Coordinates of C-alpha atoms and ligand atoms in Angstrom, one line a residue:
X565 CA 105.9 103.9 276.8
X566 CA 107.3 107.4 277.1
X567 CA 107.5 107.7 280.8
X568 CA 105.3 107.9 284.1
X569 CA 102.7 110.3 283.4
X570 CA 100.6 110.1 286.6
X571 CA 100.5 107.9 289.8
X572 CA 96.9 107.3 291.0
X573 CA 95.9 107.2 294.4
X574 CA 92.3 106.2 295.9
X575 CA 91.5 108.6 298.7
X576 CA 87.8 108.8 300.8
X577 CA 87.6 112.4 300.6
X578 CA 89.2 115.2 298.9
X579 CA 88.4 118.0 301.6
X580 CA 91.3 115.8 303.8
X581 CA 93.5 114.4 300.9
X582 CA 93.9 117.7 298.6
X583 CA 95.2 119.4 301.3
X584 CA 97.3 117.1 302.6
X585 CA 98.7 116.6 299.4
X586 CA 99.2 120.0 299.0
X587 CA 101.4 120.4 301.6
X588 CA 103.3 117.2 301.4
X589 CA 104.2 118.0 297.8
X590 CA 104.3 121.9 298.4
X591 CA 102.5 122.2 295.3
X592 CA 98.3 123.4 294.7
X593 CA 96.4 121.5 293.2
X594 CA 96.1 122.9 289.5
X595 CA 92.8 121.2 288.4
X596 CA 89.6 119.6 290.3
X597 CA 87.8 117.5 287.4
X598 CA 84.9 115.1 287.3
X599 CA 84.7 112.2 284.8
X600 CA 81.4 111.0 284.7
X601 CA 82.0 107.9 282.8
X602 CA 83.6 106.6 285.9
X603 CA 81.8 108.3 288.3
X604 CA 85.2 110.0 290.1
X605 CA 86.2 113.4 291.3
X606 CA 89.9 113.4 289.9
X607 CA 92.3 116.6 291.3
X608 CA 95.7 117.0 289.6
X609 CA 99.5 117.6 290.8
X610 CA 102.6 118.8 288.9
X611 CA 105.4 116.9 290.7
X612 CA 108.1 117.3 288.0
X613 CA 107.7 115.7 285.1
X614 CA 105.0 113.4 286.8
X615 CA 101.7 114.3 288.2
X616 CA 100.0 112.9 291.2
X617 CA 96.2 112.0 290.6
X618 CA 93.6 111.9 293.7
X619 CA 90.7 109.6 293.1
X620 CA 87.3 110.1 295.0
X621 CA 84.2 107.7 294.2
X622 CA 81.2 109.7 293.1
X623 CA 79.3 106.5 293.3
X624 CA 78.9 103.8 296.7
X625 CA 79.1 100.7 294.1
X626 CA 82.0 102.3 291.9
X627 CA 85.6 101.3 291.1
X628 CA 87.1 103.3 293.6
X629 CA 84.7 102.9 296.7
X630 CA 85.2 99.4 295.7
X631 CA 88.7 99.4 295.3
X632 CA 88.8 101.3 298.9
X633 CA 86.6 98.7 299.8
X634 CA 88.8 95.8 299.3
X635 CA 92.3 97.5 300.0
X636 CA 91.9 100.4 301.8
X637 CA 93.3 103.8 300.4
X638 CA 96.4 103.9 298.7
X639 CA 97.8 103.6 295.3
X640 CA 95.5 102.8 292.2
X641 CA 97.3 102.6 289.2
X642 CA 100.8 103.7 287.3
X643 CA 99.6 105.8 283.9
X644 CA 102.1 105.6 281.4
X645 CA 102.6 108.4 278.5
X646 CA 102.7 106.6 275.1
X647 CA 102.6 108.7 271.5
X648 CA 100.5 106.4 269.9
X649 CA 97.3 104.5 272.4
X650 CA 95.8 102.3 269.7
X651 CA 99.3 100.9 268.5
X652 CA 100.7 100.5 272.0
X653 CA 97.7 98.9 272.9
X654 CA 97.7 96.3 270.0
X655 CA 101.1 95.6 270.6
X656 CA 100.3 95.1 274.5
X657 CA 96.8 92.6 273.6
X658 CA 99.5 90.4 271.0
X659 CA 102.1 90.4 273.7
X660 CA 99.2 89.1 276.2
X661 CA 97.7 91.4 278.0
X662 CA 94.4 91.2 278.7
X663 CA 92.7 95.5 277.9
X664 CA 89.8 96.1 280.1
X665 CA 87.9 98.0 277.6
X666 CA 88.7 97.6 273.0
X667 CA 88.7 101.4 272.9
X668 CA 90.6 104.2 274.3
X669 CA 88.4 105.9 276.6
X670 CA 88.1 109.5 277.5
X671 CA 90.0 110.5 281.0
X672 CA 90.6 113.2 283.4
X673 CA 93.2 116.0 282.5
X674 CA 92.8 115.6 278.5
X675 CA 93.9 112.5 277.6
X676 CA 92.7 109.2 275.8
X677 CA 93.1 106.0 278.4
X678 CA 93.2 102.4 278.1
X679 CA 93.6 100.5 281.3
X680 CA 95.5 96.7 280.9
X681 CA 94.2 94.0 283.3
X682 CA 96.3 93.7 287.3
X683 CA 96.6 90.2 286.7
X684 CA 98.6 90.5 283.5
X685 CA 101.3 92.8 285.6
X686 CA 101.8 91.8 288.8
X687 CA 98.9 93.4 290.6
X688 CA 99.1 96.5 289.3
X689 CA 96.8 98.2 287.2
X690 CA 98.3 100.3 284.3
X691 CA 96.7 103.0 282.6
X692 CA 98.2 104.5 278.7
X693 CA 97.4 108.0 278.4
X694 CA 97.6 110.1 275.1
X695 CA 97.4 113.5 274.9
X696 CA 93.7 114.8 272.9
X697 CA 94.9 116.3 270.2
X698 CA 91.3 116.6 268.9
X699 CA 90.1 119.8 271.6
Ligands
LIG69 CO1 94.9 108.0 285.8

């Protein structure tokens, strides 16, 4: 794991929470991005050498309306930088760790993602990231 790449937060609606965001972290919002596969509206933050990712369900029944659901808004998941996905994430499944999908997935912001089970890390859901080399 290289470092924190992205903090994900589950919000209802973006015409409150990019704004707000905005000003909290004195920053605009650099990108506004839909990935369909997950049925989201993703917008991006440069905090340093983190970013801060909103999360808004496209879909009633999906993840994050669920997850909004259940818990209310908040924080969604820690996405870690690694250099190489399919490695890290072979090392992760033979250390334990349960992968919620065999593949690396396409994400928001150019990246390959894997997500690794909450129950495998104390409630939290982790995301590995890697840069697409291939656009
Ligand atoms: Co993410």
């Amino acid at each position: 794991m290289l470092r924190v790449e992205h903090i994900g937060i589950a919000v209802k609606d973006f015409q409150q929470a990019v704004p707000l965001y905005e000003k909290l972290l004195n920053t605009p919002c650099y990108q506004v991005e839909t990935v369909e596969t997950e049925q989201v509206n993703t917008a991006f933050f440069r905090q340093g050498e983190t970013k801060i990712e909103l999360l808004q369900s496209l879909d009633p029944d999906g993840v994050i309306a669920r997850f909004i659901e259940k818990k209310g808004e908040g924080i969604h998941h820690i996405a870690f930088e690694v250099s190489d996905i399919r490695a890290e994430m072979a090392r992760l499944q033979a250390a334990g760790f349960k992968l919620l999908h065999p593949d690396p997935k396409p994400g928001a912001d150019n990246k390959w993602v894997c997500f690794l089970h909450p129950k495998d890390a104390n409630g939290v859901l982790v995301e590995l990231c890697q840069e697409r080399k291939d656009l």
